[in-house]
Coordinates of C-alpha atoms in Angstrom, one line a residue:
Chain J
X802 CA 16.1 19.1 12.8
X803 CA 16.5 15.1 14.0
X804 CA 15.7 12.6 12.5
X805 CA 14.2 9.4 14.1
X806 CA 13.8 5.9 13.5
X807 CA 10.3 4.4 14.4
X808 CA 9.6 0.9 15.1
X809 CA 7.1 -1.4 17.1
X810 CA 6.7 -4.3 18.8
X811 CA 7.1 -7.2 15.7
X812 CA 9.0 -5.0 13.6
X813 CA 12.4 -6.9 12.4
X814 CA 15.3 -5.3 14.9
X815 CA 17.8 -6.5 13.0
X816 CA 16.3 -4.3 9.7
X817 CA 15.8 -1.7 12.1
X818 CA 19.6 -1.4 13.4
X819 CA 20.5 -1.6 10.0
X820 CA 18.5 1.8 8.8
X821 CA 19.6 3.4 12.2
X822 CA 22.8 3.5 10.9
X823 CA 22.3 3.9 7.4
X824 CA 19.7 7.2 7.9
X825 CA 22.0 8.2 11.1
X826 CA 19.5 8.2 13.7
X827 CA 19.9 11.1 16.3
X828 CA 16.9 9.2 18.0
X829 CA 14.3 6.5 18.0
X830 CA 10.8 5.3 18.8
X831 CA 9.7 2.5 19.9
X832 CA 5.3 1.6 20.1
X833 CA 4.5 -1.4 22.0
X834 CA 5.7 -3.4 24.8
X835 CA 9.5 -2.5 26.8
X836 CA 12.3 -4.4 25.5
X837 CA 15.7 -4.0 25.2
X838 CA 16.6 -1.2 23.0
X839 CA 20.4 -1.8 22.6
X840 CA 20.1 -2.4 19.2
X841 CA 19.0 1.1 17.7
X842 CA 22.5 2.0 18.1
X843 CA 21.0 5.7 19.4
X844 CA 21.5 7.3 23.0
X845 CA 17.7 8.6 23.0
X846 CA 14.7 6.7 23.1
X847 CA 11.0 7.6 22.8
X848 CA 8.9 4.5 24.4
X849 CA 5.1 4.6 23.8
X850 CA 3.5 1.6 25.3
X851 CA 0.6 1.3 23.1
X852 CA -0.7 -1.2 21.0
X853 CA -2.7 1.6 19.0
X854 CA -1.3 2.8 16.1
X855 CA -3.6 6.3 15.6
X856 CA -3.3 7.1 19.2
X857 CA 0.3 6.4 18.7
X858 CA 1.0 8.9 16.0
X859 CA -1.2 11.5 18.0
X860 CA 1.1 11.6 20.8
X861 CA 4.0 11.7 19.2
X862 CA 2.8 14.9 17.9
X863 CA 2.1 16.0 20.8
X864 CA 5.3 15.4 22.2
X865 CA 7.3 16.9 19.4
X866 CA 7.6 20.7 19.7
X867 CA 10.9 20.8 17.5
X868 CA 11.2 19.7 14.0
X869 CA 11.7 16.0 13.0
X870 CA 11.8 13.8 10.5
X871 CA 10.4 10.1 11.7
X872 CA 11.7 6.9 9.5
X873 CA 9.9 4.0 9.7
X874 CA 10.2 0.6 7.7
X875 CA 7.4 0.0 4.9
X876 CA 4.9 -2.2 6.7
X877 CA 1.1 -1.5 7.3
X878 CA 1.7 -1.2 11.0
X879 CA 4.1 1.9 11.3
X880 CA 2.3 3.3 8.3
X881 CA -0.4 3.6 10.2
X882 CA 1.1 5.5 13.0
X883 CA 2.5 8.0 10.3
X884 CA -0.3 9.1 9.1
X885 CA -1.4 9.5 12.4
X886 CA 1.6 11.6 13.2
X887 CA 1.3 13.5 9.7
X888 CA -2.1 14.5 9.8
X889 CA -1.8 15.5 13.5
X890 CA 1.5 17.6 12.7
X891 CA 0.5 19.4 9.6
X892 CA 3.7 17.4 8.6
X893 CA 4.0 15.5 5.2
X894 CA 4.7 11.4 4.2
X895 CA 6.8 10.4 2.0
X896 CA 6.3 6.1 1.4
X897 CA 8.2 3.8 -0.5
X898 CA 11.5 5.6 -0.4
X899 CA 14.9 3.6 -1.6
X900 CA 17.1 6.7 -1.2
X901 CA 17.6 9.2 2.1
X902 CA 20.1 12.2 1.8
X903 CA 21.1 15.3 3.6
X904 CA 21.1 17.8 0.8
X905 CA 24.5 19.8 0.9
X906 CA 23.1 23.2 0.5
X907 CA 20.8 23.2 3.5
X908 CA 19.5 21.3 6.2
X909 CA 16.7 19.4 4.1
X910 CA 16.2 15.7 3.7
X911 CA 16.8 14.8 0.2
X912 CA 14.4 11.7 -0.9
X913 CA 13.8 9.1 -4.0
X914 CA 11.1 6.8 -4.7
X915 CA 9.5 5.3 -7.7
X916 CA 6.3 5.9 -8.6
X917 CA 4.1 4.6 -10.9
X918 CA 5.4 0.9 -11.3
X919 CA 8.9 2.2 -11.3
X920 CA 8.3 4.1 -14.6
X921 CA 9.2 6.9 -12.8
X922 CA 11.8 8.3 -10.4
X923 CA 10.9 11.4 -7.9
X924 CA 13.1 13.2 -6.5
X925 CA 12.1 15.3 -3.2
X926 CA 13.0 17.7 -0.5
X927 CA 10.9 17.6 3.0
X928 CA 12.5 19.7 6.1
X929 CA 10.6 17.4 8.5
X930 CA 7.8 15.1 8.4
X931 CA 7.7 11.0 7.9
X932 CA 9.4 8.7 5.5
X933 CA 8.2 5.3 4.8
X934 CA 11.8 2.8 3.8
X935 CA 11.5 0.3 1.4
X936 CA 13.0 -1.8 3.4
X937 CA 14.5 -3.7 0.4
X938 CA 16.9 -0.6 0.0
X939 CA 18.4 -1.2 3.1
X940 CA 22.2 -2.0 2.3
X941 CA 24.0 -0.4 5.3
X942 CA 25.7 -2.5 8.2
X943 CA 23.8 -2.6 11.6
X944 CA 24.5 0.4 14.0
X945 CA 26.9 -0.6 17.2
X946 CA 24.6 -1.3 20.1
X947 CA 24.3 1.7 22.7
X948 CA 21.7 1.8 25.5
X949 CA 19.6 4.6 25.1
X950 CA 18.3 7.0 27.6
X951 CA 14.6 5.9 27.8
X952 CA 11.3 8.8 27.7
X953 CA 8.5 6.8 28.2
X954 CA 4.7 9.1 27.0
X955 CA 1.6 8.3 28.6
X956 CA 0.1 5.2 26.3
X957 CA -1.4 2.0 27.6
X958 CA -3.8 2.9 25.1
X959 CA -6.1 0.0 24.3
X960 CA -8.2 -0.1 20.9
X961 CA -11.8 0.0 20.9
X962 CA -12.5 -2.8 18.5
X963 CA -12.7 -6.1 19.9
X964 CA -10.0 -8.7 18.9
X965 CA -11.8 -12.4 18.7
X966 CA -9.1 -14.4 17.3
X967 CA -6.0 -14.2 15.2
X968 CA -6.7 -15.8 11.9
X969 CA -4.0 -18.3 10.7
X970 CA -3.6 -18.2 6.5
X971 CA -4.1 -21.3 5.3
X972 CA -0.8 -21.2 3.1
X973 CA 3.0 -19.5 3.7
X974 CA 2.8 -16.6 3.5
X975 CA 5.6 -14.7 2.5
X976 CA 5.2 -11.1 1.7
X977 CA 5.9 -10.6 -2.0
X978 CA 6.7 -7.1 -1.2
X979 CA 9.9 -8.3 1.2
X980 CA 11.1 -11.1 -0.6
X981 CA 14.1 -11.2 -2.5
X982 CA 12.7 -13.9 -4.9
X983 CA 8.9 -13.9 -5.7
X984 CA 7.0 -17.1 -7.9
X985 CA 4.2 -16.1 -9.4
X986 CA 1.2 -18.0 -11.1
X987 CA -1.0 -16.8 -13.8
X988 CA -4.4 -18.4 -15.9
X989 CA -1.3 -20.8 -17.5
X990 CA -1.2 -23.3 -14.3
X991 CA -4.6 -24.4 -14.9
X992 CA -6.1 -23.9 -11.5
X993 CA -5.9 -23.6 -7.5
X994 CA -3.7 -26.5 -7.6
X995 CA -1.1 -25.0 -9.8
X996 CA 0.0 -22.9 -6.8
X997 CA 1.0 -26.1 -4.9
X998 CA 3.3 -27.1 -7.6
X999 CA 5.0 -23.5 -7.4
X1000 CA 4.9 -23.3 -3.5
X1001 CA 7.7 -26.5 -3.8
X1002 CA 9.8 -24.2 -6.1
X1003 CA 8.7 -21.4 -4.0
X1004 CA 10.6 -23.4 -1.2
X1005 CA 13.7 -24.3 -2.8
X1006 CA 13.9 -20.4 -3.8
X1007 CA 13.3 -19.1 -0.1
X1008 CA 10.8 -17.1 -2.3
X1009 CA 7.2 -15.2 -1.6
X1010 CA 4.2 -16.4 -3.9
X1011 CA 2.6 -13.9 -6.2
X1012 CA -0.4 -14.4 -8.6
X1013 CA -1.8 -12.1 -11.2
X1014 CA -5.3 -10.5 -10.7
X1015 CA -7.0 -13.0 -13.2
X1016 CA -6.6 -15.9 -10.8
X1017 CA -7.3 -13.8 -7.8
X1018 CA -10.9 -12.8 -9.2
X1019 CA -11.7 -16.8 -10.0
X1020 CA -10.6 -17.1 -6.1
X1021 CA -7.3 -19.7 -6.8
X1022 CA -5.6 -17.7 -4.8
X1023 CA -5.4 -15.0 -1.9
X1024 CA -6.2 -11.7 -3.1
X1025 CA -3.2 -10.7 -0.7
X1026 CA -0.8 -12.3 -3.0
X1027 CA -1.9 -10.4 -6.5
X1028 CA 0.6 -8.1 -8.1
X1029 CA -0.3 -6.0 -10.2
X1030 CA -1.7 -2.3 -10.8
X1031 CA -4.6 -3.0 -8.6
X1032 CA -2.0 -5.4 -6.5
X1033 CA 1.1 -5.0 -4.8
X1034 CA 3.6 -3.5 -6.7
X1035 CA 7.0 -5.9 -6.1
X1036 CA 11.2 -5.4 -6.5
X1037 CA 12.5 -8.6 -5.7
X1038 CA 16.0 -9.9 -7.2
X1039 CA 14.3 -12.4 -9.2
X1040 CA 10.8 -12.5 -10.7
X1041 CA 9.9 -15.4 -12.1
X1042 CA 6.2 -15.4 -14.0
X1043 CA 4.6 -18.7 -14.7
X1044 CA 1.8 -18.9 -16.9
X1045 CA 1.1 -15.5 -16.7
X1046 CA 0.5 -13.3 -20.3
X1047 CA 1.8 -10.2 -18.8
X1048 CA -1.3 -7.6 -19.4
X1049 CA -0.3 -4.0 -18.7
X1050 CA -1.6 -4.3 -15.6
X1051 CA 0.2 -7.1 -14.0
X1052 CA 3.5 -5.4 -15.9
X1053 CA 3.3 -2.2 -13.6
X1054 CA 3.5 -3.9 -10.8
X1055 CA 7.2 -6.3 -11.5
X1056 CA 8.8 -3.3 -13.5
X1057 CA 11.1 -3.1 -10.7
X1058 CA 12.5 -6.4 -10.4
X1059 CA 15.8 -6.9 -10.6
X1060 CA 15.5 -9.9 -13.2
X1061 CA 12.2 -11.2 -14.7
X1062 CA 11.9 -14.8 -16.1
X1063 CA 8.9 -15.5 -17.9
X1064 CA 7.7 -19.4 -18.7
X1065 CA 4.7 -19.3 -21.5
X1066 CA 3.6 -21.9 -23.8
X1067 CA 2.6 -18.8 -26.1
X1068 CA 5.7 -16.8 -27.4
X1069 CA 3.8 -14.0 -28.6
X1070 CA 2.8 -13.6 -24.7
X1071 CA 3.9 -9.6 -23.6
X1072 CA 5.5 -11.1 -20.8
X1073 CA 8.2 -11.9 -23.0
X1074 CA 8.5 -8.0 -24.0
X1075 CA 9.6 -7.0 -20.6
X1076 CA 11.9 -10.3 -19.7
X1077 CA 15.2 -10.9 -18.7
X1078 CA 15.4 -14.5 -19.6
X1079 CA 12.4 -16.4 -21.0
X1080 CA 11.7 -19.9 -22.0
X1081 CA 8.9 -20.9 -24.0
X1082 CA 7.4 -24.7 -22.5
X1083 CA 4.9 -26.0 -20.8
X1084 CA 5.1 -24.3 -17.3
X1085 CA 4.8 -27.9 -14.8
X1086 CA 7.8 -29.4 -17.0
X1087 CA 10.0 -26.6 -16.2
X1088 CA 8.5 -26.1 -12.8
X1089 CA 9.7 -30.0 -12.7
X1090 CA 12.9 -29.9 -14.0
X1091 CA 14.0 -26.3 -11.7
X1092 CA 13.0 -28.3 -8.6
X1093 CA 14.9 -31.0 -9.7
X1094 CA 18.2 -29.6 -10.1
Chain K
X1048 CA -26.3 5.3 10.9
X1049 CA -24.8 7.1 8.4
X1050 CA -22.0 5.0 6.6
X1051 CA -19.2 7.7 4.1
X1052 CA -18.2 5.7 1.4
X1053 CA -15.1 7.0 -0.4
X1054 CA -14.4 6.2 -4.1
X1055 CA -11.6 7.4 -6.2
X1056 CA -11.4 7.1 -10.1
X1057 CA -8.4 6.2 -11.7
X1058 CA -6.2 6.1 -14.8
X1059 CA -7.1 2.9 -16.8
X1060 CA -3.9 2.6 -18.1
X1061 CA -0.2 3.1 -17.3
X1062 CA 0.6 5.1 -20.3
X1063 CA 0.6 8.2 -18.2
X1064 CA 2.5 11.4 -18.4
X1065 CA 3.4 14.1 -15.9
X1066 CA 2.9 17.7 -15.0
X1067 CA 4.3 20.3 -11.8
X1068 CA 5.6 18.2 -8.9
X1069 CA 5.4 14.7 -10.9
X1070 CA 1.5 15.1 -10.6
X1071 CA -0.1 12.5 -12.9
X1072 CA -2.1 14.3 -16.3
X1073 CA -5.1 13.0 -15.4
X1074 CA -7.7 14.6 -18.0
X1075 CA -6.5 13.2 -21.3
X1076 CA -6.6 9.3 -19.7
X1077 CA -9.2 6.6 -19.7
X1078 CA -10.6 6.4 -16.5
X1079 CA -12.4 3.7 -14.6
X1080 CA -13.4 3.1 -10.7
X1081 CA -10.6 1.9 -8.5
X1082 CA -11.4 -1.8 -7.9
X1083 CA -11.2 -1.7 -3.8
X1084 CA -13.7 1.2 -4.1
X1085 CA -17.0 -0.8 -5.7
X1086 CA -16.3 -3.4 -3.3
X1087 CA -16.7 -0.5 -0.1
X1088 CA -19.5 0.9 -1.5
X1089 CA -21.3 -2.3 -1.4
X1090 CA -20.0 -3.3 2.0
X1091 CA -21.4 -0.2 3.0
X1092 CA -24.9 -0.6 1.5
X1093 CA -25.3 -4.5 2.9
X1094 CA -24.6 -2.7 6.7
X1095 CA -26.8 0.2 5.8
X1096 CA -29.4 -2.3 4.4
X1097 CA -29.5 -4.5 7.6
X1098 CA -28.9 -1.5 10.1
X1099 CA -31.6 0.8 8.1
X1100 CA -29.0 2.9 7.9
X1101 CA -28.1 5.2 4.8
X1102 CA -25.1 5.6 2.6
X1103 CA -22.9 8.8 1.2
X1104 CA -20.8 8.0 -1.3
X1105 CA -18.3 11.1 -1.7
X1106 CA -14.7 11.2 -4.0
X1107 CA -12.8 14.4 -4.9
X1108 CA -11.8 14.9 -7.9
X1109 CA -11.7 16.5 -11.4
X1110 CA -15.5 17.0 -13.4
X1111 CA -15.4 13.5 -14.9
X1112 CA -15.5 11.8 -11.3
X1113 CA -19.1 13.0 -11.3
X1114 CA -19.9 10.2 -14.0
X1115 CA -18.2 7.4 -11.6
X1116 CA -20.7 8.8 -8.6
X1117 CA -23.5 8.4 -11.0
X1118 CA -22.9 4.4 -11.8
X1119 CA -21.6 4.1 -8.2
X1120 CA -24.3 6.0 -6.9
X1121 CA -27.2 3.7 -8.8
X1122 CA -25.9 0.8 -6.7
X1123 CA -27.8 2.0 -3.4
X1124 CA -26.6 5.3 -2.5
X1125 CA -29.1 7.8 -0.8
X1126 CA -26.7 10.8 -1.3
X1127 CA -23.4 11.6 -3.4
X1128 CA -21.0 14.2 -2.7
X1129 CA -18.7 15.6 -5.5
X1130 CA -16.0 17.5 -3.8
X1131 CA -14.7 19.6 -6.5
X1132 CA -11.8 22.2 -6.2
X1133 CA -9.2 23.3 -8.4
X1134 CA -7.5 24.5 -5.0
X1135 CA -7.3 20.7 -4.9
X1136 CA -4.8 19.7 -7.5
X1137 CA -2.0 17.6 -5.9
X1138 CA -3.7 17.7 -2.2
X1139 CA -1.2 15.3 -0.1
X1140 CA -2.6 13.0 2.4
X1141 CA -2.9 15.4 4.7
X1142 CA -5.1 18.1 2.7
X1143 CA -7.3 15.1 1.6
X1144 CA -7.7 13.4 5.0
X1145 CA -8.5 16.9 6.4
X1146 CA -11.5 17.0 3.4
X1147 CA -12.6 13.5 3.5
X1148 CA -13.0 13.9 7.9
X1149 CA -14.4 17.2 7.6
X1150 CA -17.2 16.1 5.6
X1151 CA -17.6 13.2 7.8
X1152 CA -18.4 15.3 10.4
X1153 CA -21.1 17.4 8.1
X1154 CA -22.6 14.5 7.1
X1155 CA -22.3 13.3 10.8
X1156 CA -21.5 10.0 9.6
X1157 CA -21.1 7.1 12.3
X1158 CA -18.5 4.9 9.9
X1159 CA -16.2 5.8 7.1
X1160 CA -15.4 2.7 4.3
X1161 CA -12.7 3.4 1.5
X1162 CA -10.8 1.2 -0.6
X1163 CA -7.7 -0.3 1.1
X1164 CA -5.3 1.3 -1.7
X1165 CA -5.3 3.4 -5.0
X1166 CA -4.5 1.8 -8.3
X1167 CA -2.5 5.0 -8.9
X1168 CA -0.7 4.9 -5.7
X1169 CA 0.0 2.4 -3.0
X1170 CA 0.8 4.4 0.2
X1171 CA -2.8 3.0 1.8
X1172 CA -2.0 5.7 4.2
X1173 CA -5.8 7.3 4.0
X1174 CA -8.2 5.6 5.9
X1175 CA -5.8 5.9 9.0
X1176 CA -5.0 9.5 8.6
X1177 CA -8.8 10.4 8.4
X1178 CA -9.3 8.0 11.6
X1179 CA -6.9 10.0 13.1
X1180 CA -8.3 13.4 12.5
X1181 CA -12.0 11.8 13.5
X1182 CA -10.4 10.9 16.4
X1183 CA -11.7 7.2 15.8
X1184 CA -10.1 3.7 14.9
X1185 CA -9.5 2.0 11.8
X1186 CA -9.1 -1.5 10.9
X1187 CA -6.9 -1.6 7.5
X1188 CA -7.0 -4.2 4.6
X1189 CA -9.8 -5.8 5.2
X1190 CA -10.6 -8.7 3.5
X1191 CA -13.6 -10.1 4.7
X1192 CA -17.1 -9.3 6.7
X1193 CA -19.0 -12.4 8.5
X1194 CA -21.6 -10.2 10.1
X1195 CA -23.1 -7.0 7.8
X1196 CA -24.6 -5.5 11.0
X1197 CA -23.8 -1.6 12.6
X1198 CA -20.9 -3.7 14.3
X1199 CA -19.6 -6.3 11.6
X1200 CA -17.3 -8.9 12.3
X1201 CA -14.1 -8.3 9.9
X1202 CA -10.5 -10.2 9.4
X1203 CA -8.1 -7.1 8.8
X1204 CA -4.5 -7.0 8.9
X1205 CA -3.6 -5.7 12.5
X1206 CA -0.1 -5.4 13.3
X1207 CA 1.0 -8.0 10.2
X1208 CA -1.6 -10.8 11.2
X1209 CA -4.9 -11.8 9.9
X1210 CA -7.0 -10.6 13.0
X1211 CA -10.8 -11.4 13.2
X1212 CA -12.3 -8.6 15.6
X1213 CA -15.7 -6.8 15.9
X1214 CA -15.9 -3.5 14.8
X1215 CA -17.3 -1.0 17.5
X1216 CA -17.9 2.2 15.8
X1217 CA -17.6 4.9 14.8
X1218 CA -14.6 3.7 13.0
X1219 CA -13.0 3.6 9.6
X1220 CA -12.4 0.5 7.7
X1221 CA -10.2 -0.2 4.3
X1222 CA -11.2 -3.2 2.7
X1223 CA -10.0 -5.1 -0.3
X1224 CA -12.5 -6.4 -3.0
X1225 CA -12.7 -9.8 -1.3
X1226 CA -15.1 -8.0 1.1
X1227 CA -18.5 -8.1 -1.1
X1228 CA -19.5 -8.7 -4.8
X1229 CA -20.3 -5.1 -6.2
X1230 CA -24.1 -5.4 -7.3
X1231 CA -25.2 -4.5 -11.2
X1232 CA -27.9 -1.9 -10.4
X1233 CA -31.3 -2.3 -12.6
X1234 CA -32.6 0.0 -15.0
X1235 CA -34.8 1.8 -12.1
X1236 CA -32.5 2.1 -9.7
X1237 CA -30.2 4.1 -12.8
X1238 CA -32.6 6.2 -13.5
X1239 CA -33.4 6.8 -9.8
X1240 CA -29.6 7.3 -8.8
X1241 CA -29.2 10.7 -6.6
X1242 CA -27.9 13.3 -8.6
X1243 CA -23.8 14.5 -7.5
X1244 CA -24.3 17.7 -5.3
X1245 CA -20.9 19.7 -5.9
X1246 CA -18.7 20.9 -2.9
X1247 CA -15.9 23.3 -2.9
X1248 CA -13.6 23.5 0.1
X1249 CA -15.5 26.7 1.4
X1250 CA -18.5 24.4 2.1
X1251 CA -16.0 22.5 4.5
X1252 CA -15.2 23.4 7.7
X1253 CA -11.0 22.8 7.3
X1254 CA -8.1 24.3 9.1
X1255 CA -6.1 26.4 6.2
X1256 CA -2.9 24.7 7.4
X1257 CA -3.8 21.1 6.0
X1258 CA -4.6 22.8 2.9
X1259 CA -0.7 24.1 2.4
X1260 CA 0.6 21.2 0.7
X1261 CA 3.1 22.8 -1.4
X1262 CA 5.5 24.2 1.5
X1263 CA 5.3 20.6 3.2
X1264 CA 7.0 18.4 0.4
X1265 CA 9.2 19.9 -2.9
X1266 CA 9.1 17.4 -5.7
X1267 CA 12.7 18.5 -7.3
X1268 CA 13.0 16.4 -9.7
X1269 CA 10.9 13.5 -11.9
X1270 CA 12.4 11.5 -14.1
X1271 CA 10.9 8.9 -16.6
X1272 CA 12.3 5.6 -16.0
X1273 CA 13.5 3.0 -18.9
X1274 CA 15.0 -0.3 -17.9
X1275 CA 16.8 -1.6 -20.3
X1276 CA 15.9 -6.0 -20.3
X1277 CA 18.3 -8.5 -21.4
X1278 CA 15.1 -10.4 -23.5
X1279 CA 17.0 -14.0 -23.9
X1280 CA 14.4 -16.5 -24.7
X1281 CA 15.0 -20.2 -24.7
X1282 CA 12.6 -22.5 -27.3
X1283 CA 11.7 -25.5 -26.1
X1284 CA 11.7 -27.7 -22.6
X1285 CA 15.0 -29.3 -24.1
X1286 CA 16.8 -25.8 -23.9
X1287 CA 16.2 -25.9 -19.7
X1288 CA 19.9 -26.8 -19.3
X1289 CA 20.5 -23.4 -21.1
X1290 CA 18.1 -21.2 -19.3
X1291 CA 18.8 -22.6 -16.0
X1292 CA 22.9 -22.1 -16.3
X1293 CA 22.0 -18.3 -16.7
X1294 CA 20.3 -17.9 -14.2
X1295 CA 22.8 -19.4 -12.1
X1296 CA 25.2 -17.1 -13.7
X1297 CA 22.9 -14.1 -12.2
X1298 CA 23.4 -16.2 -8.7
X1299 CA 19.9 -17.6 -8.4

């Protein structure tokens, strides 16, 4: 069995050299346009030049006649082209994974992820197939650069939906899901403009702006920045809740934060049940004073 | 046209516990629709309405899913489709893609819709593993429609950017519950709701190899996770100075 690290054209190379050397990459794959491919670290390359992620994963199954496993970072893109590859391979996915093994008693992959909200840990075993990274677990060094021997597969495979425009958000936006420190609003800033006041903290924190699902449904915010059960489920560093009560809901989704800080006006607020460090005052005062300092 | 719609019910809570292979106890939970999935069957009944078109609305799942096709089903639906199987339990992505495609193709459906992720489970990896099978395209996370005609204009997320395209089908979409305001179906419409006609996996045409989940992934171990919080709470705006020097202790 090899295992193989898959990437495309706007994945983060410097992410990607790091998990070629902390899953020790026999190989890699690379979708999208040639460039140089130095940084994998690996001395065989798979190029597909395709900017179509099913066809993608359908020809990489085709090519594969031995077994593999494929790791790819945890964006949409390269999920997409596992799945692909999965259901075209009889092969399984594992997503979300912090923890890649060899297990010492055979030649199978040993895997952990949490499920759930993080209330649970799972441990499994897959002999091949595809591994989504959590790309916040990545804590090895980047590989030495090697140029690879390049095998490029018949691609050039064009989508058949028409592309009109790329649509520019109207705010930063930071993935909650990659950030290291993620500000979040809830029904406690009062409305829409509530988020600009956090964006300036947001700034002076390098951090990714989360909402809870209340404000989403009255429209404040992007529904691409909720958190939550029926959100995005986060693990940054730090958490820091404003306004937000902390329903079960929203709680699933942070349970994997490193630290939580909650800011309520009410101290009976759940949010306070689950915190690391909590203060209870009016949200724009503290908001005032932590940008201040 | 005929548009698949796929819903999914799922745990209303996150009190769950666990069986075999860390496979959620679903039966003894509240239930409820996934949010994404009201939202997809309503897209689908605005392009069906404008394209005379019809809509199946299909999930898989245990007996009580049947009562979630009803409500669902009242909204506009010309047919539902219960796939029921106890063969089922714990189907991996690639067992239920292989479902979910092969009754596209019974239905001879010309566009698939589903929800762009699970409450209960955030891998979002579906709709482009069915595409895949189908041998079609799919345009993930959608999060909203212009143009509710048999080619809609959508913005998706394609490769990390918000990307306005037309859709040329047939094609599967995923689309968040920014895409359409589920309707509240009257009391006729209720009481003329199509009935759940029950499907077992013998009444699809799927290769026996997708349906051999258990030798593809070995859950060895699940373990119920307690972190343990430090709960410090300050009083009071005056206490800042206090709450802000631990954080900086923590390096933030």
């Amino acid at each position: 069995m090899k295992i193989f690290i898959l990437a495309h054209t706007h994945s983060d190379k410097d992410l990607c050299a790091k998990l070629s050397n902390q899953i020790s990459a026999d190989g890699a794959i690379w979708i999208g346009e040639k460039c140089d491919f130095d940084f994998f670290g690996v001395e065989d390359l798979i190029h597909v030049d395709s900017n179509n992620s099913i066809k993608s994963g359908r020809r990489l199954s085709d090519h594969f006649d031995e077994q593999v496993v494929i790791v790819g970072l945890d964006d949409g893109f390269t999920g997409e082209i596992l799945a692909s590859f999965s259901v075209s391979a009889y092969e399984p996915v594992v997503w979300g994974c912090h923890g890649f093994d060899y297990c010492k008693d055979d030649s199978d992959i040993v895997l952990q992820k949490y499920g759930f909200g993080g209330k649970v840990l799972y441990t499994s075993k897959i002999s091949s197939g595809c591994v989504q990274f959590n790309s916040k677990a990545i804590d090895s060094s980047a590989r030495e650069a090697k140029n690879p021997s390049v095998v490029s597969l018949d691609g050039q495979d064009s989508v058949s939906f028409e592309i009109l425009e790329s649509v520019e958000s109207s705010d930063e936006n930071k993935d909650v899901t990659s950030a290291d420190v993620v500000v979040s609003g809830g029904r406690g800033i009062q409305g829409p403009e509530g988020f600009e006041s956090l964006k300036k903290l947001a700034g002076k924190l390098d951090a990714a702006v989360g909402a809870s699902r209340a404000v989403v449904d009255m429209g404040w915010i992007d529904y691409s920045h909720q958190i939550g059960q029926t959100g995005k489920s986060v693990s940054p560093k730090l958490y820091v809740a404003f306004g937000i009560s902390g329903a079960v809901q929203h709680r699933a989704g942070i349970q994997n934060s490193s630290v939580i800080v909650a800011i309520n006006t009410d101290r009976n607020a759940p949010i306070f049940d689950i915190c690391d460090y909590g203060i209870v005052a009016d949200w724009k005062e503290v908001l005032e004073k932590w940008v201040s300092v | 046209m005929k548009i698949l719609v796929l819903a999914k019910q799922v745990p209303a809570t996150t009190d769950l516990t666990f069986g075999k292979n860390g496979i959620v106890n679903r039966e003894s939970v509240p239930k409820t629709v996934n949010p994404d999935d009201e939202s997809a069957v309503e897209l689908a009944i605005q392009i069906a309405e404008s394209v005379s078109g019809e809509v199946v609305l299909a999930t898989m799942g245990p007996e009580s899913a049947s009562e979630m096709l009803s409500e669902l089903g009242a909204m506009g639906c010309a047919s539902c489709c219960h796939i029921f199987d106890d063969s089922l339990n714990g189907a991996d992505l690639v067992a239920t893609a292989n479902v979910f495609a092969a009754l596209a193709k019974k239905v001879n459906a010309g566009m698939v819709i589903c929800g762009a992720s699970a409450a209960d489970g955030k891998g979002g990896l579906l709709p482009s593993a069915i595409a895949s099978l189908l041998g079609w395209d799919c345009l993930n996370q959608v999060s909203s429609v212009e143009d509710f005609s048999s080619e809609p204009i959508v913005v998706f997320n394609y490769q990390g950017k918000k990307t306005k395209a037309k859709v040329k089908n047939p094609s599967v979409l995923s689309v968040y519950k920014t895409v359409a305001e589920p309707r509240i179906p009257d009391v006729m419409a209720v009481l003329s709701a199509p009935q759940p006609e029950k499907l077992a996996i013998s009444d699809l045409d799927i290769n026996q190899k997708a349906l051999e989940f258990d030798q593809r992934c070995e859950v060895v171990n699940v373990e119920n996770v307690k972190k343990e919080r430090k709960n410090k709470i300050w009083e009071g705006i005056e206490s800042f100075s206090d709450f802000h020097a631990e954080l900086k202790k923590e390096g933030f």
